[in-house]
Amino acid sequence: MRFLIISHTKHKQQDNLLFAYAPYVREMNIWLKYVDSVEIVAPKIDETVSNIEIAYQHDKIYFNETASIAFTSLKKAINSLLKLPIIFYVIFKACKRADHIHLRNPGNIGLLGCLVQIFFPRKVKTAKYAGNWNPKSKQPLSYKFQKWVLSNTFLTKNMQVLVYGEWENQTKNIKSFFTASFSKKDIINDEVRDYDKALSFVFIGSLVKGKRPLLAIKIVEQLKKEGKSIFLELYGDGILKEELQEYITRKKLEDIVILKGNQKKDVIKRVLKKTHFLLLPSKSEGWPKAVAEAMFFGTIPIATKVSCVPTMLNHGRRGILIESNVTSATNSIIEHLKSNDLKVMSKLASNWSQNYTLDTFETEISKLING
């Protein structure tokens, strides 16, 4: 089987290997266990491989580099429009060669893939929609368009669309799905946390506006003012790093807030085994891996009510749901610290998340590929 991946994810080449964002590549490496060869149509950048990037694992990988496109400014929009015919042609030829077409959405390259796949109604196809599938959520027009094309069974045939969460009134090709980071052998049941001493919080994610890391810092700052013994570590990198460090310094929070940067999976795993809470006040999510990973080890998630997060947290039984407001979020956390049995909440979180192991994930992937 020749398997085609159409993705907006930026790739890097080093030592005859192809690298990309680690969580995405780990997932794709599971898919690739069941195919003979793989072609990847995606952008490439000439930068050094970072700590959060790993290599694909397959003997027959054909990388078909395509230009990046963006419409965030007039200049970029004009340049992107000029590139569209070439990118469209590259994707069309790749689809023609493929036995199985796999789209990664939402994204600009994935959007083009949505359009091109219409011309191949008989080919086996899957799409992984990693964003928020909630029909009622506010999203960019391009995201809504991709969702419309993917769920339109007249335009999109012979495709299973994998989405996060369960939503009403969906077409027959929409399949509720999940993702996983750890296997059965990673399950531990002997971690005991003391919630009466200093409370440890972590933020795991990109330091960008959509993840709201500054809000996480402000919530911890307010909890400190309310007399809580607390500290926060932020794992990740991004354009807000300097702004966050400046805020930490200006507010004299160095003793309770630390930027740890990007770290490898093993480091994050060790952190989650002992931390009390994950704090992730995002604007939008698909299936937030940081939340699921934290729950796997009994770290209680504190997160905003976006996408399928309320379902993941069983509407507050497996974690703490907050509003995107410092005062409201702080009050909610304090109420839970006073009234809830946090050890029970931690156990409920781990019991739920440990159902979604890599072992189960691989079984489901094999069904999608082999039928």
mmCIF file of C-alpha atoms in Angstrom:
data_model
loop_
_atom_site.group_PDB
_atom_site.id
_atom_site.type_symbol
_atom_site.label_atom_id
_atom_site.label_comp_id
_atom_site.label_asym_id
_atom_site.label_seq_id
_atom_site.Cartn_x
_atom_site.Cartn_y
_atom_site.Cartn_z
ATOM 1 C CA MET A 1 0.000 0.000 0.000
ATOM 2 C CA ARG A 2 1.246 3.485 -0.904
ATOM 3 C CA PHE A 3 0.115 5.808 1.896
ATOM 4 C CA LEU A 4 -0.079 9.567 1.301
ATOM 5 C CA ILE A 5 0.053 12.192 4.052
ATOM 6 C CA ILE A 6 -0.993 15.751 3.203
ATOM 7 C CA SER A 7 -0.022 18.100 6.023
ATOM 8 C CA HIS A 8 0.788 21.705 6.862
ATOM 9 C CA THR A 9 3.316 20.567 9.501
ATOM 10 C CA LYS A 10 6.792 21.960 8.816
ATOM 11 C CA HIS A 11 9.421 19.273 8.230
ATOM 12 C CA LYS A 12 13.194 19.206 8.564
ATOM 13 C CA GLN A 13 15.791 16.891 7.010
ATOM 14 C CA GLN A 14 18.937 15.830 8.837
ATOM 15 C CA ASP A 15 21.266 12.844 8.410
ATOM 16 C CA ASN A 16 18.997 11.359 5.723
ATOM 17 C CA LEU A 17 16.090 11.375 8.165
ATOM 18 C CA LEU A 18 12.878 13.380 8.099
ATOM 19 C CA PHE A 19 11.863 15.191 11.291
ATOM 20 C CA ALA A 20 8.726 17.015 12.445
ATOM 21 C CA TYR A 21 6.795 17.891 15.610
ATOM 22 C CA ALA A 22 7.174 14.900 17.949
ATOM 23 C CA PRO A 23 3.534 14.206 19.014
ATOM 24 C CA TYR A 24 2.440 14.264 15.361
ATOM 25 C CA VAL A 25 5.292 12.026 14.176
ATOM 26 C CA ARG A 26 4.769 9.535 17.014
ATOM 27 C CA GLU A 27 1.190 9.142 15.870
ATOM 28 C CA MET A 28 2.113 8.850 12.200
ATOM 29 C CA ASN A 29 4.764 6.230 12.951
ATOM 30 C CA ILE A 30 1.959 4.018 14.254
ATOM 31 C CA TRP A 31 0.023 4.457 10.996
ATOM 32 C CA LEU A 32 3.180 3.703 9.016
ATOM 33 C CA LYS A 33 3.602 0.284 10.630
ATOM 34 C CA TYR A 34 0.814 -0.925 8.346
ATOM 35 C CA VAL A 35 1.883 0.495 4.971
ATOM 36 C CA ASP A 36 4.470 -0.502 2.363
ATOM 37 C CA SER A 37 5.556 3.011 1.421
ATOM 38 C CA VAL A 38 4.652 6.557 2.352
ATOM 39 C CA GLU A 39 4.660 9.845 0.482
ATOM 40 C CA ILE A 40 4.501 13.059 2.478
ATOM 41 C CA VAL A 41 3.387 16.327 0.936
ATOM 42 C CA ALA A 42 4.282 19.112 3.359
ATOM 43 C CA PRO A 43 6.398 22.267 3.759
ATOM 44 C CA LYS A 44 10.085 22.041 4.638
ATOM 45 C CA ILE A 45 12.252 24.469 6.582
ATOM 46 C CA ASP A 46 16.038 24.591 6.876
ATOM 47 C CA GLU A 47 16.507 24.767 10.631
ATOM 48 C CA THR A 48 18.216 22.665 13.282
ATOM 49 C CA VAL A 49 16.140 19.843 14.749
ATOM 50 C CA SER A 50 14.831 20.794 18.211
ATOM 51 C CA ASN A 51 14.050 18.826 21.387
ATOM 52 C CA ILE A 52 10.387 18.508 20.443
ATOM 53 C CA GLU A 53 10.982 16.983 17.021
ATOM 54 C CA ILE A 54 11.628 13.339 16.134
ATOM 55 C CA ALA A 55 12.149 11.328 12.946
ATOM 56 C CA TYR A 56 9.705 9.227 10.963
ATOM 57 C CA GLN A 57 10.362 5.498 11.137
ATOM 58 C CA HIS A 58 9.898 3.798 7.769
ATOM 59 C CA ASP A 59 12.207 2.351 5.121
ATOM 60 C CA LYS A 60 10.366 3.844 2.156
ATOM 61 C CA ILE A 61 9.570 7.511 2.672
ATOM 62 C CA TYR A 62 9.165 9.894 -0.248
ATOM 63 C CA PHE A 63 9.117 13.525 0.825
ATOM 64 C CA ASN A 64 7.408 15.856 -1.634
ATOM 65 C CA GLU A 65 8.236 19.356 -0.473
ATOM 66 C CA THR A 66 5.622 22.022 -1.021
ATOM 67 C CA ALA A 67 5.658 25.724 -0.310
ATOM 68 C CA SER A 68 4.157 27.121 2.873
ATOM 69 C CA ILE A 69 1.160 29.370 2.441
ATOM 70 C CA ALA A 70 -0.332 31.953 4.777
ATOM 71 C CA PHE A 71 -2.927 34.689 4.554
ATOM 72 C CA THR A 72 -2.080 36.700 7.658
ATOM 73 C CA SER A 73 -0.996 39.781 5.685
ATOM 74 C CA LEU A 74 -1.618 41.228 2.236
ATOM 75 C CA LYS A 75 1.910 40.401 1.046
ATOM 76 C CA LYS A 76 1.722 36.810 2.287
ATOM 77 C CA ALA A 77 -1.739 36.398 0.793
ATOM 78 C CA ILE A 78 -0.573 37.537 -2.664
ATOM 79 C CA ASN A 79 2.493 35.258 -2.536
ATOM 80 C CA SER A 80 0.345 32.339 -1.408
ATOM 81 C CA LEU A 81 -2.204 32.860 -4.175
ATOM 82 C CA LEU A 82 0.583 32.709 -6.751
ATOM 83 C CA LYS A 83 1.785 29.410 -5.270
ATOM 84 C CA LEU A 84 -1.635 27.744 -5.137
ATOM 85 C CA PRO A 85 -1.730 26.291 -8.686
ATOM 86 C CA ILE A 86 1.638 24.559 -8.211
ATOM 87 C CA ILE A 87 0.709 23.190 -4.771
ATOM 88 C CA PHE A 88 -2.649 22.025 -6.081
ATOM 89 C CA TYR A 89 -0.909 20.184 -8.926
ATOM 90 C CA VAL A 90 1.618 18.542 -6.574
ATOM 91 C CA ILE A 91 -1.171 17.297 -4.298
ATOM 92 C CA PHE A 92 -3.231 16.074 -7.263
ATOM 93 C CA LYS A 93 -0.334 14.011 -8.662
ATOM 94 C CA ALA A 94 0.411 12.578 -5.208
ATOM 95 C CA CYS A 95 -3.242 11.588 -4.738
ATOM 96 C CA LYS A 96 -3.206 9.892 -8.113
ATOM 97 C CA ARG A 97 -0.231 7.733 -7.028
ATOM 98 C CA ALA A 98 -1.657 6.873 -3.614
ATOM 99 C CA ASP A 99 -3.669 3.874 -2.465
ATOM 100 C CA HIS A 100 -4.727 5.602 0.766
ATOM 101 C CA ILE A 101 -5.013 9.391 1.128
ATOM 102 C CA HIS A 102 -4.605 10.778 4.655
ATOM 103 C CA LEU A 103 -5.352 14.447 5.368
ATOM 104 C CA ARG A 104 -4.198 16.410 8.394
ATOM 105 C CA ASN A 105 -6.650 19.184 9.214
ATOM 106 C CA PRO A 106 -7.228 21.986 9.919
ATOM 107 C CA GLY A 107 -4.500 23.775 7.991
ATOM 108 C CA ASN A 108 -3.882 25.526 4.706
ATOM 109 C CA ILE A 109 -2.287 22.516 2.986
ATOM 110 C CA GLY A 110 -4.997 20.282 4.441
ATOM 111 C CA LEU A 111 -7.599 22.648 3.012
ATOM 112 C CA LEU A 112 -6.171 22.117 -0.479
ATOM 113 C CA GLY A 113 -6.147 18.389 0.235
ATOM 114 C CA CYS A 114 -9.864 18.617 1.052
ATOM 115 C CA LEU A 115 -10.504 20.041 -2.396
ATOM 116 C CA VAL A 116 -8.235 17.688 -4.325
ATOM 117 C CA GLN A 117 -9.606 14.517 -2.707
ATOM 118 C CA ILE A 118 -12.998 15.296 -4.272
ATOM 119 C CA PHE A 119 -11.526 14.166 -7.630
ATOM 120 C CA PHE A 120 -10.718 10.705 -6.192
ATOM 121 C CA PRO A 121 -14.057 9.339 -4.925
ATOM 122 C CA ARG A 122 -13.002 5.677 -5.158
ATOM 123 C CA LYS A 123 -9.739 5.962 -3.228
ATOM 124 C CA VAL A 124 -9.651 4.982 0.447
ATOM 125 C CA LYS A 125 -9.254 8.121 2.575
ATOM 126 C CA THR A 126 -8.956 9.240 6.161
ATOM 127 C CA ALA A 127 -8.725 12.702 7.663
ATOM 128 C CA LYS A 128 -7.535 13.584 11.138
ATOM 129 C CA TYR A 129 -9.196 16.804 12.263
ATOM 130 C CA ALA A 130 -7.015 17.807 15.200
ATOM 131 C CA GLY A 131 -8.872 21.022 15.978
ATOM 132 C CA ASN A 132 -12.130 21.809 17.724
ATOM 133 C CA TRP A 133 -15.007 20.029 15.936
ATOM 134 C CA ASN A 134 -17.710 21.655 18.096
ATOM 135 C CA PRO A 135 -20.249 22.987 15.541
ATOM 136 C CA LYS A 136 -21.154 25.892 17.835
ATOM 137 C CA SER A 137 -17.604 27.160 18.397
ATOM 138 C CA LYS A 138 -16.302 30.370 16.852
ATOM 139 C CA GLN A 139 -13.630 29.487 14.308
ATOM 140 C CA PRO A 140 -11.867 30.994 11.280
ATOM 141 C CA LEU A 141 -13.782 30.751 8.015
ATOM 142 C CA SER A 142 -11.135 28.423 6.536
ATOM 143 C CA TYR A 143 -11.658 25.963 9.413
ATOM 144 C CA LYS A 144 -15.416 26.016 8.947
ATOM 145 C CA PHE A 145 -14.959 25.428 5.218
ATOM 146 C CA GLN A 146 -12.740 22.371 5.834
ATOM 147 C CA LYS A 147 -15.282 20.951 8.271
ATOM 148 C CA TRP A 148 -18.052 21.502 5.737
ATOM 149 C CA VAL A 149 -16.178 19.757 2.910
ATOM 150 C CA LEU A 150 -15.088 16.825 5.084
ATOM 151 C CA SER A 151 -18.596 16.214 6.429
ATOM 152 C CA ASN A 152 -20.285 16.625 3.036
ATOM 153 C CA THR A 153 -20.814 13.031 1.882
ATOM 154 C CA PHE A 154 -21.654 14.167 -1.657
ATOM 155 C CA LEU A 155 -18.251 15.836 -2.126
ATOM 156 C CA THR A 156 -16.246 13.610 0.204
ATOM 157 C CA LYS A 157 -16.650 9.914 -0.513
ATOM 158 C CA ASN A 158 -14.987 6.805 0.893
ATOM 159 C CA MET A 159 -13.483 8.751 3.807
ATOM 160 C CA GLN A 160 -13.520 8.402 7.576
ATOM 161 C CA VAL A 161 -13.067 11.723 9.345
ATOM 162 C CA LEU A 162 -11.569 11.357 12.820
ATOM 163 C CA VAL A 163 -12.705 14.064 15.239
ATOM 164 C CA TYR A 164 -12.392 14.727 18.946
ATOM 165 C CA GLY A 165 -15.543 14.584 21.011
ATOM 166 C CA GLU A 166 -19.063 13.370 20.318
ATOM 167 C CA TRP A 167 -21.372 15.843 18.613
ATOM 168 C CA GLU A 168 -25.010 15.655 17.554
ATOM 169 C CA ASN A 169 -26.320 15.613 13.972
ATOM 170 C CA GLN A 170 -23.106 14.444 12.293
ATOM 171 C CA THR A 171 -22.856 12.751 8.899
ATOM 172 C CA LYS A 172 -22.101 9.031 8.715
ATOM 173 C CA ASN A 173 -18.413 9.532 7.814
ATOM 174 C CA ILE A 174 -17.618 11.413 11.054
ATOM 175 C CA LYS A 175 -15.965 9.138 13.612
ATOM 176 C CA SER A 176 -15.327 10.146 17.212
ATOM 177 C CA PHE A 177 -11.693 9.374 17.972
ATOM 178 C CA PHE A 178 -8.896 9.987 20.476
ATOM 179 C CA THR A 179 -5.144 10.095 20.677
ATOM 180 C CA ALA A 180 -2.637 8.569 23.083
ATOM 181 C CA SER A 181 0.852 9.170 24.432
ATOM 182 C CA PHE A 182 1.575 6.282 26.786
ATOM 183 C CA SER A 183 1.256 2.503 26.752
ATOM 184 C CA LYS A 184 -0.098 -0.005 29.255
ATOM 185 C CA LYS A 185 3.394 -0.539 30.675
ATOM 186 C CA ASP A 186 3.479 3.158 31.711
ATOM 187 C CA ILE A 187 0.476 2.762 33.999
ATOM 188 C CA ILE A 188 1.303 3.340 37.644
ATOM 189 C CA ASN A 189 -1.067 3.109 40.584
ATOM 190 C CA ASP A 190 1.140 3.830 43.580
ATOM 191 C CA GLU A 191 1.642 7.590 43.291
ATOM 192 C CA VAL A 192 0.376 9.367 46.413
ATOM 193 C CA ARG A 193 0.206 13.165 46.461
ATOM 194 C CA ASP A 194 -0.124 15.323 49.567
ATOM 195 C CA TYR A 195 -2.505 18.215 48.864
ATOM 196 C CA ASP A 196 -2.002 19.771 52.299
ATOM 197 C CA LYS A 197 1.535 20.975 51.551
ATOM 198 C CA ALA A 198 2.931 23.241 48.809
ATOM 199 C CA LEU A 199 0.958 22.717 45.614
ATOM 200 C CA SER A 200 2.784 22.225 42.327
ATOM 201 C CA PHE A 201 1.282 23.393 39.027
ATOM 202 C CA VAL A 202 2.501 22.857 35.462
ATOM 203 C CA PHE A 203 1.636 24.452 32.164
ATOM 204 C CA ILE A 204 2.547 22.322 29.135
ATOM 205 C CA GLY A 205 2.168 23.797 25.671
ATOM 206 C CA SER A 206 3.383 26.406 23.231
ATOM 207 C CA LEU A 207 3.914 29.876 24.639
ATOM 208 C CA VAL A 208 1.409 31.497 22.290
ATOM 209 C CA LYS A 209 -1.725 33.572 22.800
ATOM 210 C CA GLY A 210 -4.074 30.691 22.026
ATOM 211 C CA LYS A 211 -2.745 28.677 24.984
ATOM 212 C CA ARG A 212 -2.939 31.680 27.344
ATOM 213 C CA PRO A 213 0.259 31.046 29.377
ATOM 214 C CA LEU A 214 0.105 34.574 30.831
ATOM 215 C CA LEU A 215 -3.356 33.844 32.206
ATOM 216 C CA ALA A 216 -1.948 30.703 33.847
ATOM 217 C CA ILE A 217 0.760 32.801 35.502
ATOM 218 C CA LYS A 218 -1.762 35.407 36.674
ATOM 219 C CA ILE A 219 -3.982 32.717 38.192
ATOM 220 C CA VAL A 220 -1.051 31.295 40.165
ATOM 221 C CA GLU A 221 -0.040 34.830 41.162
ATOM 222 C CA GLN A 222 -3.555 35.434 42.527
ATOM 223 C CA LEU A 223 -3.587 32.103 44.357
ATOM 224 C CA LYS A 224 -0.342 33.169 46.030
ATOM 225 C CA LYS A 225 -1.973 36.448 47.093
ATOM 226 C CA GLU A 226 -4.830 34.410 48.568
ATOM 227 C CA GLY A 227 -2.298 32.716 50.840
ATOM 228 C CA LYS A 228 -1.737 29.462 48.955
ATOM 229 C CA SER A 229 1.696 27.847 49.051
ATOM 230 C CA ILE A 230 2.169 27.261 45.354
ATOM 231 C CA PHE A 231 4.597 27.200 42.419
ATOM 232 C CA LEU A 232 4.259 26.885 38.653
ATOM 233 C CA GLU A 233 6.567 25.466 35.979
ATOM 234 C CA LEU A 234 5.884 26.222 32.318
ATOM 235 C CA TYR A 235 7.104 23.674 29.768
ATOM 236 C CA GLY A 236 7.181 24.883 26.196
ATOM 237 C CA ASP A 237 8.510 27.639 23.979
ATOM 238 C CA GLY A 238 7.071 30.294 21.702
ATOM 239 C CA ILE A 239 6.841 33.942 20.752
ATOM 240 C CA LEU A 240 5.559 34.984 24.190
ATOM 241 C CA LYS A 241 8.617 33.729 26.064
ATOM 242 C CA GLU A 242 10.286 37.132 26.530
ATOM 243 C CA GLU A 243 6.991 38.804 27.434
ATOM 244 C CA LEU A 244 6.295 36.148 30.070
ATOM 245 C CA GLN A 245 9.788 36.385 31.542
ATOM 246 C CA GLU A 246 9.467 40.168 31.700
ATOM 247 C CA TYR A 247 6.148 39.803 33.576
ATOM 248 C CA ILE A 248 7.650 37.274 36.006
ATOM 249 C CA THR A 249 10.571 39.613 36.714
ATOM 250 C CA ARG A 250 8.445 42.767 37.005
ATOM 251 C CA LYS A 251 6.020 41.096 39.398
ATOM 252 C CA LYS A 252 8.850 39.457 41.375
ATOM 253 C CA LEU A 253 7.474 35.967 40.807
ATOM 254 C CA GLU A 254 10.808 34.228 40.211
ATOM 255 C CA ASP A 255 10.401 32.164 43.389
ATOM 256 C CA ILE A 256 7.101 30.632 42.295
ATOM 257 C CA VAL A 257 7.086 30.730 38.454
ATOM 258 C CA ILE A 258 9.790 29.172 36.255
ATOM 259 C CA LEU A 259 10.014 28.882 32.463
ATOM 260 C CA LYS A 260 11.499 25.453 31.713
ATOM 261 C CA GLY A 261 11.448 25.592 27.893
ATOM 262 C CA ASN A 262 10.887 22.651 25.569
ATOM 263 C CA GLN A 263 11.665 19.293 27.139
ATOM 264 C CA LYS A 264 11.676 15.724 25.879
ATOM 265 C CA LYS A 265 8.874 13.290 26.576
ATOM 266 C CA ASP A 266 10.737 11.475 29.380
ATOM 267 C CA VAL A 267 11.208 14.733 31.294
ATOM 268 C CA ILE A 268 7.513 15.614 30.989
ATOM 269 C CA LYS A 269 6.616 12.102 32.083
ATOM 270 C CA ARG A 270 8.694 12.423 35.284
ATOM 271 C CA VAL A 271 7.122 15.809 36.027
ATOM 272 C CA LEU A 272 3.566 14.533 35.615
ATOM 273 C CA LYS A 273 4.170 11.630 37.973
ATOM 274 C CA LYS A 274 4.571 14.005 40.922
ATOM 275 C CA THR A 275 2.822 17.288 40.050
ATOM 276 C CA HIS A 276 -0.511 18.133 41.687
ATOM 277 C CA PHE A 277 -2.204 20.155 38.924
ATOM 278 C CA LEU A 278 -1.965 20.930 35.220
ATOM 279 C CA LEU A 279 -3.134 24.465 34.368
ATOM 280 C CA LEU A 280 -4.198 24.952 30.740
ATOM 281 C CA PRO A 281 -6.579 27.898 30.160
ATOM 282 C CA SER A 282 -6.612 27.599 26.350
ATOM 283 C CA LYS A 283 -8.804 29.564 23.950
ATOM 284 C CA SER A 284 -9.357 26.484 21.783
ATOM 285 C CA GLU A 285 -8.348 22.838 21.676
ATOM 286 C CA GLY A 286 -9.042 19.634 19.808
ATOM 287 C CA TRP A 287 -8.071 16.764 22.065
ATOM 288 C CA PRO A 288 -5.588 18.496 24.389
ATOM 289 C CA LYS A 289 -2.812 15.953 24.764
ATOM 290 C CA ALA A 290 -1.366 17.826 27.732
ATOM 291 C CA VAL A 291 -4.648 17.288 29.596
ATOM 292 C CA ALA A 292 -4.898 13.588 28.723
ATOM 293 C CA GLU A 293 -1.219 13.010 29.565
ATOM 294 C CA ALA A 294 -1.558 14.747 32.928
ATOM 295 C CA MET A 295 -4.655 12.717 33.791
ATOM 296 C CA PHE A 296 -2.838 9.502 32.845
ATOM 297 C CA PHE A 297 -0.526 9.973 35.839
ATOM 298 C CA GLY A 298 -3.120 11.413 38.211
ATOM 299 C CA THR A 299 -2.207 15.065 37.783
ATOM 300 C CA ILE A 300 -5.511 16.933 38.104
ATOM 301 C CA PRO A 301 -6.255 19.112 35.065
ATOM 302 C CA ILE A 302 -7.517 22.663 35.432
ATOM 303 C CA ALA A 303 -8.788 23.763 32.037
ATOM 304 C CA THR A 304 -11.239 26.000 30.209
ATOM 305 C CA LYS A 305 -14.522 24.664 28.828
ATOM 306 C CA VAL A 306 -13.454 24.300 25.183
ATOM 307 C CA SER A 307 -14.019 21.535 22.617
ATOM 308 C CA CYS A 308 -14.278 18.109 24.267
ATOM 309 C CA VAL A 309 -12.533 19.166 27.502
ATOM 310 C CA PRO A 310 -15.762 19.146 29.585
ATOM 311 C CA THR A 311 -16.368 15.557 28.462
ATOM 312 C CA MET A 312 -12.780 14.548 29.222
ATOM 313 C CA LEU A 313 -13.148 15.990 32.714
ATOM 314 C CA ASN A 314 -16.650 14.501 33.108
ATOM 315 C CA HIS A 315 -17.989 18.024 33.638
ATOM 316 C CA GLY A 316 -15.895 18.596 36.735
ATOM 317 C CA ARG A 317 -15.616 15.167 38.351
ATOM 318 C CA ARG A 318 -12.197 14.338 36.823
ATOM 319 C CA GLY A 319 -10.767 17.852 36.918
ATOM 320 C CA ILE A 320 -11.537 21.519 37.460
ATOM 321 C CA LEU A 321 -13.293 23.528 34.744
ATOM 322 C CA ILE A 322 -12.612 27.264 34.811
ATOM 323 C CA GLU A 323 -13.580 30.441 32.989
ATOM 324 C CA SER A 324 -10.943 32.507 31.184
ATOM 325 C CA ASN A 325 -10.932 35.144 33.909
ATOM 326 C CA VAL A 326 -8.359 35.454 36.692
ATOM 327 C CA THR A 327 -10.809 36.164 39.523
ATOM 328 C CA SER A 328 -13.370 33.559 38.485
ATOM 329 C CA ALA A 329 -10.719 30.888 37.822
ATOM 330 C CA THR A 330 -8.963 31.569 41.120
ATOM 331 C CA ASN A 331 -12.208 31.381 43.097
ATOM 332 C CA SER A 332 -13.158 28.122 41.402
ATOM 333 C CA ILE A 333 -9.793 26.556 42.205
ATOM 334 C CA ILE A 334 -9.956 27.688 45.833
ATOM 335 C CA GLU A 335 -13.470 26.242 46.202
ATOM 336 C CA HIS A 336 -12.243 22.880 44.914
ATOM 337 C CA LEU A 337 -9.232 22.952 47.219
ATOM 338 C CA LYS A 338 -11.611 23.430 50.156
ATOM 339 C CA SER A 339 -14.461 21.093 49.310
ATOM 340 C CA ASN A 340 -13.400 18.351 46.919
ATOM 341 C CA ASP A 341 -11.644 15.117 47.690
ATOM 342 C CA LEU A 342 -8.673 15.744 45.422
ATOM 343 C CA LYS A 343 -7.299 12.236 45.821
ATOM 344 C CA VAL A 344 -10.565 10.830 44.463
ATOM 345 C CA MET A 345 -10.517 13.329 41.578
ATOM 346 C CA SER A 346 -6.933 12.344 40.776
ATOM 347 C CA LYS A 347 -7.869 8.660 40.739
ATOM 348 C CA LEU A 348 -10.905 9.241 38.528
ATOM 349 C CA ALA A 349 -8.710 11.191 36.110
ATOM 350 C CA SER A 350 -6.087 8.462 35.824
ATOM 351 C CA ASN A 351 -8.670 5.662 35.551
ATOM 352 C CA TRP A 352 -10.290 7.428 32.601
ATOM 353 C CA SER A 353 -7.129 8.435 30.751
ATOM 354 C CA GLN A 354 -5.523 5.009 31.137
ATOM 355 C CA ASN A 355 -8.248 3.596 28.895
ATOM 356 C CA TYR A 356 -6.634 5.491 26.007
ATOM 357 C CA THR A 357 -3.259 3.816 25.692
ATOM 358 C CA LEU A 358 -0.993 3.558 22.672
ATOM 359 C CA ASP A 359 -1.895 -0.140 22.550
ATOM 360 C CA THR A 360 -5.586 0.680 22.090
ATOM 361 C CA PHE A 361 -4.746 3.495 19.706
ATOM 362 C CA GLU A 362 -2.680 1.217 17.467
ATOM 363 C CA THR A 363 -5.490 -1.354 17.349
ATOM 364 C CA GLU A 364 -7.914 1.323 16.162
ATOM 365 C CA ILE A 365 -5.441 2.658 13.583
ATOM 366 C CA SER A 366 -4.907 -0.820 12.138
ATOM 367 C CA LYS A 367 -8.680 -1.143 11.682
ATOM 368 C CA LEU A 368 -8.781 2.138 9.766
ATOM 369 C CA ILE A 369 -6.037 1.054 7.393
ATOM 370 C CA ASN A 370 -6.872 -2.612 6.964
ATOM 371 C CA GLY A 371 -10.637 -2.243 7.056
#
